[in-house]
Tab-separated table of C-alpha atoms and ligand atoms in Angstrom:
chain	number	residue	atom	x	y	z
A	278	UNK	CA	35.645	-26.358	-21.344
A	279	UNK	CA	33.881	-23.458	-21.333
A	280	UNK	CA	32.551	-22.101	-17.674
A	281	UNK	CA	28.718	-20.811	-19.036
A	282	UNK	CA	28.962	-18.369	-15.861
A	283	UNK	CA	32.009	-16.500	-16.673
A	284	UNK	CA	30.866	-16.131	-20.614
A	285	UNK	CA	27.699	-15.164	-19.035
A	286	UNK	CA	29.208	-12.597	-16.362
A	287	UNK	CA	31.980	-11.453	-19.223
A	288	UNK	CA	28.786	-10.478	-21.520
A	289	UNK	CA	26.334	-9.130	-19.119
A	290	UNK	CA	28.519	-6.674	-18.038
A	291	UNK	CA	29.058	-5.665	-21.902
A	292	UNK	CA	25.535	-5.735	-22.010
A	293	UNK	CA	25.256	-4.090	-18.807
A	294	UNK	CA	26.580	-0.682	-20.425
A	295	UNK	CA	24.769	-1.360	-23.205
A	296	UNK	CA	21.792	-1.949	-21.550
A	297	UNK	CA	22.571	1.507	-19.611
A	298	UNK	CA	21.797	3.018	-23.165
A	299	UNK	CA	18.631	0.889	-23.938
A	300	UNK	CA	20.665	-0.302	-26.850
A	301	UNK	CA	21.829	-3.993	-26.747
A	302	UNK	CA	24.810	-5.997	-28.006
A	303	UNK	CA	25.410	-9.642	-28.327
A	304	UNK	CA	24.575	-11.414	-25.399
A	305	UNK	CA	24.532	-14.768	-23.721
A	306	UNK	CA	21.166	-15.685	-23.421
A	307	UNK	CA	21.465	-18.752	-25.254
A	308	UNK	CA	24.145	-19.783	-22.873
A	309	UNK	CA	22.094	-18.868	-20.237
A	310	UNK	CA	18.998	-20.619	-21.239
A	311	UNK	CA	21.391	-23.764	-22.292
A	312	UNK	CA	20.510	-26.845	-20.007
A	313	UNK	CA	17.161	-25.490	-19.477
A	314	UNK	CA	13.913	-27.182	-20.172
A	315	UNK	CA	11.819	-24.301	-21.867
A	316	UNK	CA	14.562	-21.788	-23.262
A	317	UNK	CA	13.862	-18.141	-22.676
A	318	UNK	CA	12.685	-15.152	-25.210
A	319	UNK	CA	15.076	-12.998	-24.961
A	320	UNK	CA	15.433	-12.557	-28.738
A	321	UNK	CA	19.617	-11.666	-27.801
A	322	UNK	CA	20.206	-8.775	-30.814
A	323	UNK	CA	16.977	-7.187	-29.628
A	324	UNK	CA	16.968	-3.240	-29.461
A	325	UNK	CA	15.011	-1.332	-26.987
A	326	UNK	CA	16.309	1.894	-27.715
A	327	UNK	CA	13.654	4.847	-27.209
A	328	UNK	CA	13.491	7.801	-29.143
A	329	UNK	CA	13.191	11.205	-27.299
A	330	UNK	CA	11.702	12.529	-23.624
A	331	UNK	CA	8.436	11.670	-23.882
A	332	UNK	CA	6.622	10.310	-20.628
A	333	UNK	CA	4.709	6.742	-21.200
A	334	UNK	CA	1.350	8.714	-20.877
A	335	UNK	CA	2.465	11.341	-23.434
A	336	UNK	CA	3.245	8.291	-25.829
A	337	UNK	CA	-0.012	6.294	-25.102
A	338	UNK	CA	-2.257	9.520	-25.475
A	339	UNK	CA	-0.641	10.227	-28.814
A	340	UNK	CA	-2.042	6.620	-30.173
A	341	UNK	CA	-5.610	7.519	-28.251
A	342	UNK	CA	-4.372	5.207	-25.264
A	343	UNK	CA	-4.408	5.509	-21.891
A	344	UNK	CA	-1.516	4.282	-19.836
A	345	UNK	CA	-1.522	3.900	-15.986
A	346	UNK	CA	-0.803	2.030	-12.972
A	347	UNK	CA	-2.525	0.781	-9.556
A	348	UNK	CA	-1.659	2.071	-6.251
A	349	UNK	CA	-2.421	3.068	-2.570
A	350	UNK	CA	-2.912	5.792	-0.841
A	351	UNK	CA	-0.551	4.769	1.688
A	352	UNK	CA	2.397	4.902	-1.111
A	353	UNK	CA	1.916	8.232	-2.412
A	354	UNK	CA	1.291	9.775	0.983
A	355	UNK	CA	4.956	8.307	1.887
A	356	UNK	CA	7.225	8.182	-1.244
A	357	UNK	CA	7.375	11.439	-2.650
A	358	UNK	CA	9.955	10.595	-5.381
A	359	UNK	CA	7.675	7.550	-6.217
A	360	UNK	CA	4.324	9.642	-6.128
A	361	UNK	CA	6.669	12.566	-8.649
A	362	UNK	CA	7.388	9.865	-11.080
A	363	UNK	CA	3.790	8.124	-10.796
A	364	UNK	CA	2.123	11.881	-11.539
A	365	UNK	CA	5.011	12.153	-14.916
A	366	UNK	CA	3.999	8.764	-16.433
A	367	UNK	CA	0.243	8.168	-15.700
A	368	UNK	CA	-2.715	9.069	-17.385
A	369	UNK	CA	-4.800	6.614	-14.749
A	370	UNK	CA	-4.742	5.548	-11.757
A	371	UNK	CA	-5.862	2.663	-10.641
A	372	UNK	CA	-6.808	1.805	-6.877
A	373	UNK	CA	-5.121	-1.132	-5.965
A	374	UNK	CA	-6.788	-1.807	-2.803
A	375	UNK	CA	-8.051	1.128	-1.620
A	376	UNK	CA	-11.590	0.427	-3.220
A	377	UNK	CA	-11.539	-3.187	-2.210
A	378	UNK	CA	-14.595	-4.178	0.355
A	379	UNK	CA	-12.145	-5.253	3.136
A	380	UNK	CA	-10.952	-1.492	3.008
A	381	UNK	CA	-13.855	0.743	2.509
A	382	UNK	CA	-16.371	-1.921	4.989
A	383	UNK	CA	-14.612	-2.462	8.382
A	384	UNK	CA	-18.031	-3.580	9.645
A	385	UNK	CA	-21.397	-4.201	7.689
A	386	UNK	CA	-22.722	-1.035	8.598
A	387	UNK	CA	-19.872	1.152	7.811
A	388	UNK	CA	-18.561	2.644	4.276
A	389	UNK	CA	-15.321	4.540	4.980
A	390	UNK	CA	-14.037	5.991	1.453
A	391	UNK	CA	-11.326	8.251	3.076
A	392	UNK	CA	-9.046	6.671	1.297
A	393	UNK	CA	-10.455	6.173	-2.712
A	394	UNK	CA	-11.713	9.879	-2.014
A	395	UNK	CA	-8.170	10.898	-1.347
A	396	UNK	CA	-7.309	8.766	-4.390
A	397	UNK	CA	-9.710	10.240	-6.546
A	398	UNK	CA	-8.531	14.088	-5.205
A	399	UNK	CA	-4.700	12.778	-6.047
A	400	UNK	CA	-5.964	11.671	-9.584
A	401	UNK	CA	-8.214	15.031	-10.680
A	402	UNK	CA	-5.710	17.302	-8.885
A	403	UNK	CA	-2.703	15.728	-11.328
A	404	UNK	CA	-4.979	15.384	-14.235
A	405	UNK	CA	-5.308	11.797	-13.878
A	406	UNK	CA	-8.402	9.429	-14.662
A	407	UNK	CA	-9.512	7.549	-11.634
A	408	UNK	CA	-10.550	3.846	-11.812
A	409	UNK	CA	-11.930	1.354	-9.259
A	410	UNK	CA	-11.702	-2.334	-8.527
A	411	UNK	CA	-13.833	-4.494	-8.076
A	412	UNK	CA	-17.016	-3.927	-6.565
A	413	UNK	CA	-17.524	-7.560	-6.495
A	414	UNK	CA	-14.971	-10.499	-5.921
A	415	UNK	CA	-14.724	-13.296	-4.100
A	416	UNK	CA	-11.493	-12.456	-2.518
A	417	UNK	CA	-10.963	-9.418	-0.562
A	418	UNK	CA	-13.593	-9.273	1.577
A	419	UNK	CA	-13.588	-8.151	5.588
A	420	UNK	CA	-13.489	-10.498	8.111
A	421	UNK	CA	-17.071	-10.616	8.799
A	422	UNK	CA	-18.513	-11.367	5.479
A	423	UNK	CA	-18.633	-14.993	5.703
A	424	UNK	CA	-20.243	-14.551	9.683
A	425	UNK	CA	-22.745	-12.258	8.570
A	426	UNK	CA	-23.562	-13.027	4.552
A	427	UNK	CA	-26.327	-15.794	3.788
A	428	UNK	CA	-28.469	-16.747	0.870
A	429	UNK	CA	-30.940	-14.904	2.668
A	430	UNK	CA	-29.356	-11.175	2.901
A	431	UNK	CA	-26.402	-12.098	-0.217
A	432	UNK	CA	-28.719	-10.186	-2.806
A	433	UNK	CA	-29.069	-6.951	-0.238
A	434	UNK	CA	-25.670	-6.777	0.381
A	435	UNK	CA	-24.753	-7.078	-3.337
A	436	UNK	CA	-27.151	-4.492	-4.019
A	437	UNK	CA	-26.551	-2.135	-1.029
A	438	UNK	CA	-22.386	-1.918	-1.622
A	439	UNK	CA	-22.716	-1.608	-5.089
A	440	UNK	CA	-25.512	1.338	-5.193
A	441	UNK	CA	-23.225	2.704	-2.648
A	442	UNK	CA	-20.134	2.862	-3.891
A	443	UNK	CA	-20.882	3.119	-7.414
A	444	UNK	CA	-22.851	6.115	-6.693
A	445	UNK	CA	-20.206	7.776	-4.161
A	446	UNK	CA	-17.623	8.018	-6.758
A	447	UNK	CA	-20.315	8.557	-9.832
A	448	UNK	CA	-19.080	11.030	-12.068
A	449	UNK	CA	-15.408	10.633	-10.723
A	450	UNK	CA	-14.261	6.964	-11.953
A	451	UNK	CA	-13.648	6.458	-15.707
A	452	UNK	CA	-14.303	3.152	-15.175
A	453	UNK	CA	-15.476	-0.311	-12.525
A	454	UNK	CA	-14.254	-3.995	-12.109
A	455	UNK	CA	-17.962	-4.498	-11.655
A	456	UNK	CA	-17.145	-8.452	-11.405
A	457	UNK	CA	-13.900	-9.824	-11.237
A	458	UNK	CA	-12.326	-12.904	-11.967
A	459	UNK	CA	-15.671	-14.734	-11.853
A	460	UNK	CA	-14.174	-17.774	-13.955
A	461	UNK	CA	-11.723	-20.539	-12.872
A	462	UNK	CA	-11.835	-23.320	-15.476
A	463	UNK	CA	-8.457	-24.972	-13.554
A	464	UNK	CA	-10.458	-25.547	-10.215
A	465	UNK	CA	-14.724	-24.782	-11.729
A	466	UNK	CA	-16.146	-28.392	-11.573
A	467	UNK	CA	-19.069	-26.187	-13.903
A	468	UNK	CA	-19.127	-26.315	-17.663
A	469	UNK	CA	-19.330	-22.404	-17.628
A	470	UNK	CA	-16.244	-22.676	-15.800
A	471	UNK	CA	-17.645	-20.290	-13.198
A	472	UNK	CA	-15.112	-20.090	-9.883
A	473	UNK	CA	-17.068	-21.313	-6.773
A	474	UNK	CA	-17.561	-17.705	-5.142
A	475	UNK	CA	-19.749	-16.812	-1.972
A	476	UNK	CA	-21.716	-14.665	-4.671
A	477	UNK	CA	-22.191	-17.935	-7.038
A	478	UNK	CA	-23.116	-19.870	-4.113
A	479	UNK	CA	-25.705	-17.707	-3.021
A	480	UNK	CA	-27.293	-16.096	-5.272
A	481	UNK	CA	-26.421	-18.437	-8.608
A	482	UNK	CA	-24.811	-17.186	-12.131
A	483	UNK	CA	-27.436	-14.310	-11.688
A	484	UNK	CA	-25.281	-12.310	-9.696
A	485	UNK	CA	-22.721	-11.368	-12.505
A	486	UNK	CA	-26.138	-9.768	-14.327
A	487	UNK	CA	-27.485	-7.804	-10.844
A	488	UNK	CA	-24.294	-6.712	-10.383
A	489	UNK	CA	-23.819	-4.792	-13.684
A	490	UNK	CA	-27.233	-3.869	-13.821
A	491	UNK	CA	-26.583	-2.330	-10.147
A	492	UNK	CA	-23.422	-0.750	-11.214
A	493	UNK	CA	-25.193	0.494	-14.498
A	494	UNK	CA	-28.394	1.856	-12.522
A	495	UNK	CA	-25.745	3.956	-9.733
A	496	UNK	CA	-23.279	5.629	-12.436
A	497	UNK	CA	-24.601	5.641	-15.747
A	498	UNK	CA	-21.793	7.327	-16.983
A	499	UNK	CA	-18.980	5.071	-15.921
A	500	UNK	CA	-17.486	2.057	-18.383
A	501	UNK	CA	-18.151	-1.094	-16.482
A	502	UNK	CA	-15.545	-4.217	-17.053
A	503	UNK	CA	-15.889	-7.865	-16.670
A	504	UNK	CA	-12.233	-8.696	-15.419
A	505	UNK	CA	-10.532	-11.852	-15.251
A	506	UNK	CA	-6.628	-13.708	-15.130
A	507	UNK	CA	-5.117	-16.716	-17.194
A	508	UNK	CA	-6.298	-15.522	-20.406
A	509	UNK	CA	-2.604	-14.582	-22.191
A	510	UNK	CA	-0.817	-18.083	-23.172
A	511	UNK	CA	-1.280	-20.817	-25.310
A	512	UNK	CA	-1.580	-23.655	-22.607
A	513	UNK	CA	-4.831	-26.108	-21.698
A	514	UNK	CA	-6.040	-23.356	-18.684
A	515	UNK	CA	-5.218	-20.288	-21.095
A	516	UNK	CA	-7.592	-21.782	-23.979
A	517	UNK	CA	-10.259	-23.009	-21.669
A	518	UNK	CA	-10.339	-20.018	-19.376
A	519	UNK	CA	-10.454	-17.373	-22.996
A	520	UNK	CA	-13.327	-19.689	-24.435
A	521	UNK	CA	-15.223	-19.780	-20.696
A	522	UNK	CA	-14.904	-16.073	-20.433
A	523	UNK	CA	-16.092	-15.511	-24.035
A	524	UNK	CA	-18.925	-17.651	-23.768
A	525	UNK	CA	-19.934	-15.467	-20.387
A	526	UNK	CA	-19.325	-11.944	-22.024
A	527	UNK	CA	-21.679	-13.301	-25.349
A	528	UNK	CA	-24.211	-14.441	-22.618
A	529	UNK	CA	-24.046	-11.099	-20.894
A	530	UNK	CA	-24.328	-9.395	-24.417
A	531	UNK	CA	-27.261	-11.890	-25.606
A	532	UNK	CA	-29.153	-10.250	-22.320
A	533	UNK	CA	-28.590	-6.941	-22.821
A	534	UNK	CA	-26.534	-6.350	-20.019
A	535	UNK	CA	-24.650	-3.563	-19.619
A	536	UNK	CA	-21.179	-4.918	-19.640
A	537	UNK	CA	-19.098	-2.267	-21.701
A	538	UNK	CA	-15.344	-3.680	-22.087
A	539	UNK	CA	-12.987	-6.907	-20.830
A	540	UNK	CA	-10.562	-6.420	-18.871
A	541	UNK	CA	-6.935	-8.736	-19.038
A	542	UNK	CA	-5.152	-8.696	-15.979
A	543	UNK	CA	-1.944	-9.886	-18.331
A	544	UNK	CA	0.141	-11.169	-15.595
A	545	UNK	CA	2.858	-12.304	-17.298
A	546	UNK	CA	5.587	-14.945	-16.605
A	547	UNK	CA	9.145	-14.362	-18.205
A	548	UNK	CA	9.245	-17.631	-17.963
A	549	UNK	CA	6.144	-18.809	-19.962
A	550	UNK	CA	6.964	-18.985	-23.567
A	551	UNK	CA	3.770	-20.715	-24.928
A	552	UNK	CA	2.168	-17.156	-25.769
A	553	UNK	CA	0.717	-17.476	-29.359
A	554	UNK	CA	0.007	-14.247	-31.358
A	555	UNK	CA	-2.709	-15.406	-32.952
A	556	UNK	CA	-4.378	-17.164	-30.909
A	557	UNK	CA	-4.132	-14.157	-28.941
A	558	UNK	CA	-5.188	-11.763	-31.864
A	559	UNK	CA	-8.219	-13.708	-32.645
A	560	UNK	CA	-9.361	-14.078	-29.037
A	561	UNK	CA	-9.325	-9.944	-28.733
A	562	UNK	CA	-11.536	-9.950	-32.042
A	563	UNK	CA	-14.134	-11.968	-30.904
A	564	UNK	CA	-14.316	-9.572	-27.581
A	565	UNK	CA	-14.184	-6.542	-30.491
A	566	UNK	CA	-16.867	-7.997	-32.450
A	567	UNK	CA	-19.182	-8.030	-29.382
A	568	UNK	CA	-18.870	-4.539	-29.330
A	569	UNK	CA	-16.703	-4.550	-26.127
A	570	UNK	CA	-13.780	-2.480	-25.397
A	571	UNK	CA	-10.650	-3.786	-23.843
A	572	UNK	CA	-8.307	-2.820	-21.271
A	573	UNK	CA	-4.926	-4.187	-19.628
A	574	UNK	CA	-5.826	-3.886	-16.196
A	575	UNK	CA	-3.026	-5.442	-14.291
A	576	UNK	CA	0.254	-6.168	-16.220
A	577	UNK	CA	3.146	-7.067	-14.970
A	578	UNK	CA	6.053	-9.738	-14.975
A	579	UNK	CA	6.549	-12.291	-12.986
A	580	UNK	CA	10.808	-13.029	-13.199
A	581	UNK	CA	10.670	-16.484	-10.926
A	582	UNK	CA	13.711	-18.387	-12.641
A	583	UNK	CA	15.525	-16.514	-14.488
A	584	UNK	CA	19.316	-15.201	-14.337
A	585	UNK	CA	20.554	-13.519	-10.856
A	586	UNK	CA	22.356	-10.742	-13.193
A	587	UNK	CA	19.687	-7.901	-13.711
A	588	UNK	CA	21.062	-6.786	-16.599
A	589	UNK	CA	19.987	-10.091	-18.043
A	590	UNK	CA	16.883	-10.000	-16.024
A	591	UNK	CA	15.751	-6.557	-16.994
A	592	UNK	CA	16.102	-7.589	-21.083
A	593	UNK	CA	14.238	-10.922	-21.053
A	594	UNK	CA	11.391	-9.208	-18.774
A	595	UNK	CA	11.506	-5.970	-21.625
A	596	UNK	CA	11.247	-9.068	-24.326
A	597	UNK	CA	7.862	-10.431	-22.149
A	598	UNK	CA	6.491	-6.510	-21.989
A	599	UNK	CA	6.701	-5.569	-25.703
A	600	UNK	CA	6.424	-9.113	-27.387
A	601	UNK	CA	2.940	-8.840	-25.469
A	602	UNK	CA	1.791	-5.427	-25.933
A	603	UNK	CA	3.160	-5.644	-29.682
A	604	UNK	CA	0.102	-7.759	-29.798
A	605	UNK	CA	-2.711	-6.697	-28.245
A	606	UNK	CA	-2.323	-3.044	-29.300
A	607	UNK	CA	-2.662	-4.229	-32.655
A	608	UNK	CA	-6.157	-4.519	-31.796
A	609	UNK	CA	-7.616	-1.306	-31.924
A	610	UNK	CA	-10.559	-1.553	-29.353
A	611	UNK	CA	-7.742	-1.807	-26.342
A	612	UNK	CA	-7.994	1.770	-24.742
A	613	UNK	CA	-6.111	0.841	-21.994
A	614	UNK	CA	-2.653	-0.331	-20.897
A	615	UNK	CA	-2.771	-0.263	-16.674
A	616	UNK	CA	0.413	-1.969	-15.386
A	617	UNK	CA	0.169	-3.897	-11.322
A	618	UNK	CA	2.542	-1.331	-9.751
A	619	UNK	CA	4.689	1.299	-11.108
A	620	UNK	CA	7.499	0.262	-8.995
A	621	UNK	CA	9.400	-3.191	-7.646
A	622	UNK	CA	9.520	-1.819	-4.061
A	623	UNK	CA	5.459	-1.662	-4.402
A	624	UNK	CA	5.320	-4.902	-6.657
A	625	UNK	CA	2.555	-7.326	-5.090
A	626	UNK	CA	4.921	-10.056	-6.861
A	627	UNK	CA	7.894	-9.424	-3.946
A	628	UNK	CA	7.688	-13.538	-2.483
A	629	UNK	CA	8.413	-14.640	-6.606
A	630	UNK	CA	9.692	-11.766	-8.590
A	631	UNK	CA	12.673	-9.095	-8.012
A	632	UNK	CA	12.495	-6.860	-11.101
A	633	UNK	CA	8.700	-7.279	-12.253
A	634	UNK	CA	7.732	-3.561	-12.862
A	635	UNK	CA	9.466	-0.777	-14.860
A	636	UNK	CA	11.281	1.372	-12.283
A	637	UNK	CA	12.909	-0.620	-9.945
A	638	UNK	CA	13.224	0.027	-5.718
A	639	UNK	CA	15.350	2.737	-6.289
A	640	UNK	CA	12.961	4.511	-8.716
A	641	UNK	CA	14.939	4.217	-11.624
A	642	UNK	CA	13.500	3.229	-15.211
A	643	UNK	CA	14.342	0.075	-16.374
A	644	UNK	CA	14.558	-1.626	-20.292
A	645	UNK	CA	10.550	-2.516	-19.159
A	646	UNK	CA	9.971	1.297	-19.155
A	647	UNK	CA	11.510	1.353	-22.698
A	648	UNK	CA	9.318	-1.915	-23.710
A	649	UNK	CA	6.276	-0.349	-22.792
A	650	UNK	CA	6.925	2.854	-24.167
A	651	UNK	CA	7.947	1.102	-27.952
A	652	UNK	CA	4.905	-0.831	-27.669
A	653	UNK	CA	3.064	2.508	-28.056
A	654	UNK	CA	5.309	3.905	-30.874
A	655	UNK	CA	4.244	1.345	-32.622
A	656	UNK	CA	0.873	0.807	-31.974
A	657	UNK	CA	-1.672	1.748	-34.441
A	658	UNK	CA	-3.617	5.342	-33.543
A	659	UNK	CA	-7.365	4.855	-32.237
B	714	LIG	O1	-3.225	-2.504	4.605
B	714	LIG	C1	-3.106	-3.671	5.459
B	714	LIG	C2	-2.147	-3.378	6.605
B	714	LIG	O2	-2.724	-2.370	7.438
B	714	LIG	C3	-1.915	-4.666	7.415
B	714	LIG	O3	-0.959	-4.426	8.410
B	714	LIG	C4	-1.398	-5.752	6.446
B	714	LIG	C5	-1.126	-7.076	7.146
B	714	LIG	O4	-2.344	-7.737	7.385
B	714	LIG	O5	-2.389	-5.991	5.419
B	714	LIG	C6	-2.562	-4.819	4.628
B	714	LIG	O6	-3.528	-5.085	3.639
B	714	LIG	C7	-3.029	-5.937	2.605
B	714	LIG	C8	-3.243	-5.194	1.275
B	714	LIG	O7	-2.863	-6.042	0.170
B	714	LIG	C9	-2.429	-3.881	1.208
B	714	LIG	O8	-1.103	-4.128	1.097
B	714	LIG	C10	-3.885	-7.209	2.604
B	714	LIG	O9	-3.597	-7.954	3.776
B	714	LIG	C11	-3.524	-8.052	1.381
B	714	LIG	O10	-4.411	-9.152	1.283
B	714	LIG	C12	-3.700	-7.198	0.113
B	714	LIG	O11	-3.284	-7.994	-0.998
B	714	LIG	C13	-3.768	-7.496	-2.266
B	714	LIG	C14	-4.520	-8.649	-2.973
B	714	LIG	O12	-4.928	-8.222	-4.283
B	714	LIG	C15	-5.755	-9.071	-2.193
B	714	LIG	O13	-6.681	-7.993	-2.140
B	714	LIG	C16	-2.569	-7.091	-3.117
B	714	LIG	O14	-1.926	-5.951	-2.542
B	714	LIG	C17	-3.028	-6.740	-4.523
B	714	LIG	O15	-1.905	-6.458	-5.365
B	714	LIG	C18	-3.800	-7.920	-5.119
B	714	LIG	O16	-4.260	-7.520	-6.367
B	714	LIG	C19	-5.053	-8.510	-7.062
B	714	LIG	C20	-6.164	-7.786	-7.792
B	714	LIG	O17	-6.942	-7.065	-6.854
B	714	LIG	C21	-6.990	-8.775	-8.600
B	714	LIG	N1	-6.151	-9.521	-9.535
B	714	LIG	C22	-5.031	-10.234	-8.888
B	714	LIG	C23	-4.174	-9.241	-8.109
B	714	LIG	C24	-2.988	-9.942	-7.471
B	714	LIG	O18	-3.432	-10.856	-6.510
């Protein structure tokens, strides 16, 4: 009787200096994924060999894409290695928190932007685009919000930080999470699906409208996004939550808002094989055909579950990357592909996930790196 760990440990390692060259050989996945309930996509025979030294932003600009990654001042200013190897592969960067309200308003009265404004230096000095998120969320917010924000003073406060900040970095950010994640269908008891938010609560489904219009009215010049999560697989929340924030962005459009692109978070889970191309295709034409842009904001993959042996790891989390992208950069009105992290000792996933991001801790690429970076060979020029 077969022992399924010792054929698996016997063919990782095979794989293992296979993997080492991006190529791969036969592998055990099957035998990894036997005895489980959903079995993985790891496509065994798969290839993720990379042709030639070209950085990920080199490849993406080549198709007309932009690729980049969030992160925080407080990384770059201490990881040189990781801020060398953030300048080589991004186009964009993406403030992770550094723009967030609990960061830039330690009291009502105060706007500290030390931070995005040494973000935004970083960015121009390295020829980077700069972009900002979100000036509105329900999450994130400083301790004294919820003492000192009412129905009364909600719309001022809306109005004041976004005029603010959206004018402060006018001119510098490519582009805003003007509202973010402002649908929940798994927990909205609404039929719009909207997610029970301070902002909703005060002010009503109006304040998705003021705050574009705000953002609009402060930077003319910047692309403002509608952002949101769940919207990648095939399952009950993934439908409802693409049809909910469809039926919001044709709303917004119907009013003449100035919403100018969606933006997918893509989250993935290695685990989560219910992802159904064209489901997925025609979800991204509808957004098209409203004349919207699109942009992968925040990708990344979760790697809860699977096999201990990275070598294994790294290949069915590659599989996730470029199965996905494959997809959505069919569709030519995605501009952007902004991963959650560049690195797993940054990764916002380290309670769930070891080996979510394309370098690892050490700062070394990883078969995601060649995913992502296939994904743009092949993707279609803008
Ligand atoms: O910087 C402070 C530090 O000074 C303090 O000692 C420490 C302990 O309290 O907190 C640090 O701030 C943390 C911050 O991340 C920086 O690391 C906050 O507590 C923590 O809440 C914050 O979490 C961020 C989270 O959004 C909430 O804002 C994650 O890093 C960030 O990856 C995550 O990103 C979100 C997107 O904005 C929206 N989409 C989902 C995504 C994942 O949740």
């Amino acid at each position: 009787m077969f022992n399924h760990q010792s054929i698996a440990r016997r063919h990782a390692i095979k794989l293992g200096l296979a993997g080492l060259l991006g190529m791969t050989t036969v592998t055990t996945t099957e035998a990894i994924n036997r005895g489980r309930q959903t079995p993985l996509r790891s496509h065994p025979k798969r290839d993720f060999t990379v042709v030639g030294q070209a950085s990920l932003k080199q490849r993406a600009a080549a198709k007309g894409l932009i690729f980049g990654a969030a992160t925080e001042q407080r990384i770059l200013l201490t990881n040189t290695q990781f801020a060398n190897t953030f300048v080589k592969d991004c186009g964009m960067l993406v403030a992770e928190n550094d723009l967030k309200w609990f960061t830039i308003r330690s009291n009502p009265h105060i706007f500290d932007f030390t931070k995005g404004d040494w973000l935004a230096k970083f960015a121009r000095t390295h020829g980077m685009l700069f972009r900002g998120t979100p000036l509105v969320w329900e999450l994130g917010l400083p301790r004294w919000f919820k003492k000192k924000v009412n129905h009364k003073n909600a719309e001022r406060f809306l109005v004041e930080h976004i005029t603010k900040v959206a004018k402060h970095y006018a001119g510098i950010v490519h582009s805003w999470d003007v509202v973010n994640e402002a649908i929940a269908v798994s927990r909205s008891k609404r039929s719009d699906g909207l997610s029970r938010s301070p902002w909703l609560e005060f002010l009503g489904e109006g304040y998705i409208e003021l705050a574009f219009r705000t953002a609009a009215k402060a930077d003319p010049k910047a692309m403002l996004v509608y952002n949101d999560r769940w919207l990648d697989y095939d399952t009950p929340v993934g439908n409802a939550q693409r049809a909910a924030v469809l039926k919001l962005l044709e709303r917004l459009k119907s009013k003449k808002i100035p919403v100018h692109a969606l933006g997918i978070q893509a989250h993935l889970k290695a685990r989560e094989t219910r992802f159904n191309a064209e489901k997925m295709r025609g979800f991204l034409k509808d957004v098209a055909s409203l004349g919207l842009k699109i942009l992968i904001t925040e990708l990344d993959v979760q790697d809860e579950g699977l096999p201990a042996d990275s070598m294994v790891r790294d290949r069915i989390i590659a599989a996730a990357y470029e199965d996905y992208l494959s997809v959505v950069l069919d569709e030519k009105a995605v501009i952007a592909v902004l991963t959650w992290g560049l690195s797993d000792r940054y990764t916002w996933l380290s309670r769930t996930s070891k080996r979510p991001l394309l370098y690892d801790s050490y700062f070394q690429r990883k078969l995601a790196w060649n995913a992502i970076a296939r994904a743009f060979e092949q993707a279609p020029k803008r």
